[in-house]
Coordinates of C-alpha atoms in Angstrom, one line a residue:
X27 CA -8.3 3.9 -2.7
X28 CA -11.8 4.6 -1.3
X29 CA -15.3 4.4 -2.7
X30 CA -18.8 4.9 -1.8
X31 CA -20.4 1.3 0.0
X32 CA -23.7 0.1 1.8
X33 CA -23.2 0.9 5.1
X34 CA -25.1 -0.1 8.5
X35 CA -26.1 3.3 9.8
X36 CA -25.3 4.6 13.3
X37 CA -27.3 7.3 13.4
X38 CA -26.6 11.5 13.7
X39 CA -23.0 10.1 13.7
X40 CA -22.0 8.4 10.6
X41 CA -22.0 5.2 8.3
X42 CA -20.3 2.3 9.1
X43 CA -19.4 0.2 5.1
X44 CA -20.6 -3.2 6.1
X45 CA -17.6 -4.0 3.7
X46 CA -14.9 -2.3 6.0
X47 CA -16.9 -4.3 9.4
X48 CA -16.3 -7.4 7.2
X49 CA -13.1 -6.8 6.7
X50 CA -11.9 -5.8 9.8
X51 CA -13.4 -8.9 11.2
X52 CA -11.7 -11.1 8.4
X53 CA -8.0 -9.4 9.0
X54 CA -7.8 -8.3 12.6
X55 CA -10.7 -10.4 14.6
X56 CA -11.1 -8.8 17.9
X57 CA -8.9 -5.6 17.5
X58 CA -11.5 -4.9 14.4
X59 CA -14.3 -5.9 15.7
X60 CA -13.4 -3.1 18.5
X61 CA -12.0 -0.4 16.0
X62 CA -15.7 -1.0 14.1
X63 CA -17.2 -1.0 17.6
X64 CA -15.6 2.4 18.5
X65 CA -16.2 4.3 15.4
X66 CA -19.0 6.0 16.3
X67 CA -18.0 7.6 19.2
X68 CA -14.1 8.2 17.6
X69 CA -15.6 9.9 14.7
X70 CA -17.6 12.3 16.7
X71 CA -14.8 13.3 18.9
X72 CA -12.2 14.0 16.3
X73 CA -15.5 16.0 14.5
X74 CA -16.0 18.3 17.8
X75 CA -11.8 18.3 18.2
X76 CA -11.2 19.3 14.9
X77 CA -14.0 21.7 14.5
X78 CA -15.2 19.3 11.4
X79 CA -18.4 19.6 9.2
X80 CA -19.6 16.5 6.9
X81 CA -20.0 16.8 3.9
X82 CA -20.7 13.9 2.1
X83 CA -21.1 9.9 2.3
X84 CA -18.3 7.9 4.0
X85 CA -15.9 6.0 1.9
X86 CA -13.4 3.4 3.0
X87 CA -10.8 0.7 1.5
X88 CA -10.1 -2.3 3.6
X89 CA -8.9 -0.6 6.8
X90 CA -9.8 2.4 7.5
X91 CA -13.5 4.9 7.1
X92 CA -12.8 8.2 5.3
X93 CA -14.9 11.0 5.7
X94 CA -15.2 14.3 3.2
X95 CA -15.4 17.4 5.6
X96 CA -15.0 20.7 5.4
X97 CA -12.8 22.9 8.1
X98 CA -14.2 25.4 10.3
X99 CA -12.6 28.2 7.7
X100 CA -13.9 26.2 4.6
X101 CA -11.2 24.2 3.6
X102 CA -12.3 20.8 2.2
X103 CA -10.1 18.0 3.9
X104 CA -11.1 14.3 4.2
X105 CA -11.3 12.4 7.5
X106 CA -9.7 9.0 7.9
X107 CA -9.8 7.1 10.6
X108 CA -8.2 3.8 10.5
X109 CA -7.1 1.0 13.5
X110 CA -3.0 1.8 14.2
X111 CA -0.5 -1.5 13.5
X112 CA 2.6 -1.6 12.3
X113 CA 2.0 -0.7 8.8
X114 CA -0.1 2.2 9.3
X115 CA 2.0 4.0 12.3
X116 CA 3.8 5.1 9.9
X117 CA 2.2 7.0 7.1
X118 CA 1.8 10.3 8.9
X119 CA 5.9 10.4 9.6
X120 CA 6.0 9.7 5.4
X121 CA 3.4 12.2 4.7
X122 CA 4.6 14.8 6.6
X123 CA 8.2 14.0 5.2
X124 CA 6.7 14.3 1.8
X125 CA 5.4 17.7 2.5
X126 CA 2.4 17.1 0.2
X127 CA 5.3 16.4 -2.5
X128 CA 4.1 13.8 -4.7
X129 CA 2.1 12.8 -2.2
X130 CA -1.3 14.1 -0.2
X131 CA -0.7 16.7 2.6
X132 CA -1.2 15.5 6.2
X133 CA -3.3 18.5 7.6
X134 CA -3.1 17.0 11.5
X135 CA -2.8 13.9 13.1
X136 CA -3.4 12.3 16.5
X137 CA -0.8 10.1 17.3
X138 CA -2.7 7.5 19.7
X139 CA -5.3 7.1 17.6
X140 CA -3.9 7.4 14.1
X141 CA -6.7 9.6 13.2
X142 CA -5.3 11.7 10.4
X143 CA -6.7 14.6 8.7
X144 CA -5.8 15.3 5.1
X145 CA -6.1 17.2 2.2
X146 CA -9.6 16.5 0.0
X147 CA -8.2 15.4 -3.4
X148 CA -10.4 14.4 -6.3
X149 CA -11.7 10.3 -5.9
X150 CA -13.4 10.8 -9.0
X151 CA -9.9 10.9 -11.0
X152 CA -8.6 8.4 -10.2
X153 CA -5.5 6.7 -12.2
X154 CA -7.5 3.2 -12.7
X155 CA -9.8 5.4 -14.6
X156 CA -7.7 5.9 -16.8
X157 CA -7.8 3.4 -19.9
X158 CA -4.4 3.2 -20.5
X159 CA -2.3 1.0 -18.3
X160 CA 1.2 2.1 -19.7
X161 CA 0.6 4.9 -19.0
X162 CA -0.7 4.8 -15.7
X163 CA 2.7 2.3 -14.7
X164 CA 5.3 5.5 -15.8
X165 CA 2.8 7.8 -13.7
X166 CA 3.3 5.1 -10.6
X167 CA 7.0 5.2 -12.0
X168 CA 7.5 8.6 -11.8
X169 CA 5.7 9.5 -8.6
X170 CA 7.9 6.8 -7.0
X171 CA 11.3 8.0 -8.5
X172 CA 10.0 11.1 -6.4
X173 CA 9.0 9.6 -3.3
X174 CA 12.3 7.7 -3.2
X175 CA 14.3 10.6 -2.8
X176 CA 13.7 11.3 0.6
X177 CA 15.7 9.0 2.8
X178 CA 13.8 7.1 5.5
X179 CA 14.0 8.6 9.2
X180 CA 15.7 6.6 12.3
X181 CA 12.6 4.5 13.5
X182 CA 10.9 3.6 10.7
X183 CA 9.9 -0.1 10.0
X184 CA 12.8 -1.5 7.8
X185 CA 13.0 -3.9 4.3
X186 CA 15.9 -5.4 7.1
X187 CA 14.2 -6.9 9.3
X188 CA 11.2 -8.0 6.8
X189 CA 13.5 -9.9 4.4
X190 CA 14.9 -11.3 7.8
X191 CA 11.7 -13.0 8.8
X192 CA 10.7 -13.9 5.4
X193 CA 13.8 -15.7 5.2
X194 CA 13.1 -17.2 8.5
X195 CA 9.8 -18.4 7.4
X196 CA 10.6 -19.9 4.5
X197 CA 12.0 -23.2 5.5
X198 CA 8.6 -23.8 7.6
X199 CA 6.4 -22.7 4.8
X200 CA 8.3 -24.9 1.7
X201 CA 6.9 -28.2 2.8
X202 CA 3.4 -27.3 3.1
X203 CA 3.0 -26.1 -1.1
X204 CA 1.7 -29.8 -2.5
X205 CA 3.2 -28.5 -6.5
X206 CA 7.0 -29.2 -6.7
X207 CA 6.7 -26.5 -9.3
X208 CA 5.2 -23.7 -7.6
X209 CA 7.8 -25.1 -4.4
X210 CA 10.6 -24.4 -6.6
X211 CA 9.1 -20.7 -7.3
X212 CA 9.1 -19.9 -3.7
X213 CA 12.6 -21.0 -3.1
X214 CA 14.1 -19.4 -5.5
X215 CA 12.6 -16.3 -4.0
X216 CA 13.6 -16.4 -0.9
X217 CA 16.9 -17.4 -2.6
X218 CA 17.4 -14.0 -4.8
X219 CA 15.9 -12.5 -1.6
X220 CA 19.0 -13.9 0.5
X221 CA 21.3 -12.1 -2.5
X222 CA 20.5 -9.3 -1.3
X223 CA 19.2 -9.2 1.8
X224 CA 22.9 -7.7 3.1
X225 CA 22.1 -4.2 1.4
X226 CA 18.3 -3.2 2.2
X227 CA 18.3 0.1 1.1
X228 CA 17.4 3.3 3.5
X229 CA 14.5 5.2 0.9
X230 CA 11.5 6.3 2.0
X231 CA 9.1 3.4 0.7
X232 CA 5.6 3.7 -0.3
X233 CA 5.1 -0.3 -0.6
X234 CA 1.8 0.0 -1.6
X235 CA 1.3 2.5 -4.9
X236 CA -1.0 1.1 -6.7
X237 CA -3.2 2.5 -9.6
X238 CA -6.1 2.9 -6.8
X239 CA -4.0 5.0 -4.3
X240 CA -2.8 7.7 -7.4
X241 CA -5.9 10.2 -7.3
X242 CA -5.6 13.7 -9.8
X243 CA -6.0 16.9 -7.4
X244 CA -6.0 20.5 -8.7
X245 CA -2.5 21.5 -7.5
X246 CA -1.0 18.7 -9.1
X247 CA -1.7 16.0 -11.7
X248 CA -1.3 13.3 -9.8
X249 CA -0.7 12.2 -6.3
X250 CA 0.4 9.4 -4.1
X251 CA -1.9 8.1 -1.0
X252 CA -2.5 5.3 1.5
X253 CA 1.4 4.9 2.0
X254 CA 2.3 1.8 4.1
X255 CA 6.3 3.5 4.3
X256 CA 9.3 1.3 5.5
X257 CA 12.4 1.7 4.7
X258 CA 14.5 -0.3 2.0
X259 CA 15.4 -0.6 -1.3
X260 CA 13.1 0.6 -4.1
X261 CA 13.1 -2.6 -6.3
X262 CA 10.8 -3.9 -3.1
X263 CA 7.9 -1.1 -4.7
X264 CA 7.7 -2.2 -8.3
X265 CA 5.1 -5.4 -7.5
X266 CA 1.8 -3.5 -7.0
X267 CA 2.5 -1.5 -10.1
X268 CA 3.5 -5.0 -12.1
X269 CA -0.2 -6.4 -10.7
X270 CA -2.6 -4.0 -11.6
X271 CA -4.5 -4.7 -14.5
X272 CA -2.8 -8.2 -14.5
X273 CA -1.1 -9.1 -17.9
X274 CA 1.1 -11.7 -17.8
X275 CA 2.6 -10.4 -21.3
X276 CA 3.0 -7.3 -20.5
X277 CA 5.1 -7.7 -17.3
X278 CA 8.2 -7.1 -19.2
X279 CA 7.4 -4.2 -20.6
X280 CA 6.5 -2.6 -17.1
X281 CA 9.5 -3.8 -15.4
X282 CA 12.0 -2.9 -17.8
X283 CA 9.7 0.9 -17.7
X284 CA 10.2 1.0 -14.2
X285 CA 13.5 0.4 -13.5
X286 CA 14.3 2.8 -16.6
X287 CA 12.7 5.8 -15.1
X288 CA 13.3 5.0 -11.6
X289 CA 17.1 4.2 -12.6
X290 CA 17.5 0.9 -11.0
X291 CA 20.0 -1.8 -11.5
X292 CA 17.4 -4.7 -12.6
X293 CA 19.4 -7.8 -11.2
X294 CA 18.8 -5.9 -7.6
X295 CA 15.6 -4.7 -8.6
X296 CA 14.2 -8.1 -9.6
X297 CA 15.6 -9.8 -6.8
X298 CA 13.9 -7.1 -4.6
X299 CA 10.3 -7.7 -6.4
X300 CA 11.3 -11.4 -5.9
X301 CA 11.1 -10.4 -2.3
X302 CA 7.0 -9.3 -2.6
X303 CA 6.0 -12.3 -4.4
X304 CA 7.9 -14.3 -1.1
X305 CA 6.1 -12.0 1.1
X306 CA 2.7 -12.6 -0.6
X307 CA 3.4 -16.8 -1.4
X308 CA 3.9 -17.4 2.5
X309 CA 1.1 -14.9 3.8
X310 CA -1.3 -17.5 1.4
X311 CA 0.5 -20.4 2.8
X312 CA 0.1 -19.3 6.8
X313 CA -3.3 -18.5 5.9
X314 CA -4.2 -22.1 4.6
X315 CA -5.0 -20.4 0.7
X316 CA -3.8 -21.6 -2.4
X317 CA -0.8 -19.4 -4.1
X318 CA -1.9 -16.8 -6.0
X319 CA -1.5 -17.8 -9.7
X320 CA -0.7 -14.1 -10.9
X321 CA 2.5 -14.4 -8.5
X322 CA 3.6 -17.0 -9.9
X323 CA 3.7 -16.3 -13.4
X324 CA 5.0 -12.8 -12.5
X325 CA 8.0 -15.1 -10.8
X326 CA 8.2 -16.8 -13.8
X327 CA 8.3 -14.1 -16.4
X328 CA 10.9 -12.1 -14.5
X329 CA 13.3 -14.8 -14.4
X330 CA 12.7 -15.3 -18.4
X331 CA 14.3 -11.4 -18.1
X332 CA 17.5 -10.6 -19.3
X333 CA 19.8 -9.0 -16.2

């Protein structure tokens, strides 16, 4: 999730990571480069509006500044300010959803700005602390088998409309991966993709439940955070689970774990994950990076699977 960083101070306000300024400038150009420019004076606001106290160093991941604080009656809560796009606009609709149910509580939010205020859990217990990976894929399992029972609300950004464009991409992308290979990989993709791509799903999606966004908290053992939610089917939220701690023997073992406890039918399931590894492969290729070699030997271990 977060962590402690160098930062460029602005002072009596707050500290800016030089990591997150890099990385907004990397991602978003001149929307981040105005997001880190406003900081300062968005933090202080939502501080006075909230009736906020500081309490420690600011933390941050790649696109947003969190800030421990304490409430006016006490209450430790964290403060995270992040810049609003698609993906983002929708975690406070999940987290409220949620209801702090597997998932951190939304305290308040302000809707233009995104700013969200949330319960303090512990980012010193974090589930990539923990040594063993197997068990830290049936946590993620289990805390998305919960998550998944709440059906997505009318509105929300849908697996639809992103298998749609991925599809649509495809074609354009193909041509420009030099290994026939890896080209075959990415077509095949896009071709389980295309299986499936009639029946989306409607769960609430996480899309981004990694071993970093599972933190321990004293009401429960473990809980879900940084949501990116769309809609769709859950087979699309195995991948960041599969790359953690990347194995390329063990990524049997964690799909077939998965889709036991989350009760999947694994032909839809892989066909959905086939779906991330598209969506990552043409992200590289827009971007002018080589494919990611993890992807592709995740893409070629799953099809070694047995339906």
């Amino acid at each position: 999730m977060t962590r402690p960083a160098p930062a460029a101070t602005v002072p009596e306000v707050i500290d800016i990571p030089e990591e997150l300024a890099a990385a907004q400038e990397k991602f978003n150009k001149e929307a981040g480069r105005a997001f880190i420019a406003a900081l300062p004076d968005l933090t202080a606001d939502f501080l006075h509006r909230w009736d906020l106290r500081v309490t420690g160093p600011s933390m941050h991941g790649v696109s947003a500044l969190v800030l421990p604080v304490d409430r006016a009656d006490g209450t430790p809560a964290v403060l995270k300010l992040q810049l609003r796009d698609h993906e983002s606009e929708g975690e406070p609709v999940a987290l409220r959803l949620w209801n702090g149910d597997g998932a951190v509580r939304l305290l308040d939010h302000d809707e233009p700005t995104g700013t969200m205020l949330l319960e303090r859990l512990d980012a010193t217990r974090m589930l990539a602390h923990r040594p063993d990976v197997h068990e830290g894929v049936l946590v993620i399992a289990r805390l998305l088998a919960h998550l998944h029972t709440t059906p997505a609300p009318p509105g929300m950004r849908h697996l639809r409309d992103i298998a749609a464009a991925l599809l649509e991409r495809t074609p354009r992308a193909l041509p420009r991966i030099p290994d026939p290979a890896a080209r075959r990989i990415v077509a095949d993709c896009a071709a389980a993709v295309r299986e499936v791509a009639d029946e989306p799903g409607d769960r609430l999606l996480h899309w981004d439940l990694h071993d970093e966004n599972v933190l321990a908290s004293d009401r429960a053992p473990w809980l879900a955070i940084d949501p990116k939610p769309l809609a769709g089917d859950p087979g699309f939220d195995l991948w960041p689970a599969l790359a953690n701690n990347f194995d390329p023997d063990d990524i049997g073992w964690r799909f077939d774990a998965m889709t036991d406890v989350l009760g999947l039918d694994r032909a839809r399931a892989r066909a959905w994950t086939y779906g991330r590894l598209l969506q990552n492969c043409l992200w590289e290729i827009e971007d002018g990076r080589p494919l990611d070699e993890a992807d592709l030997e995740t893409a070629r271990r799953l099809r070694s699977l047995t339906a």
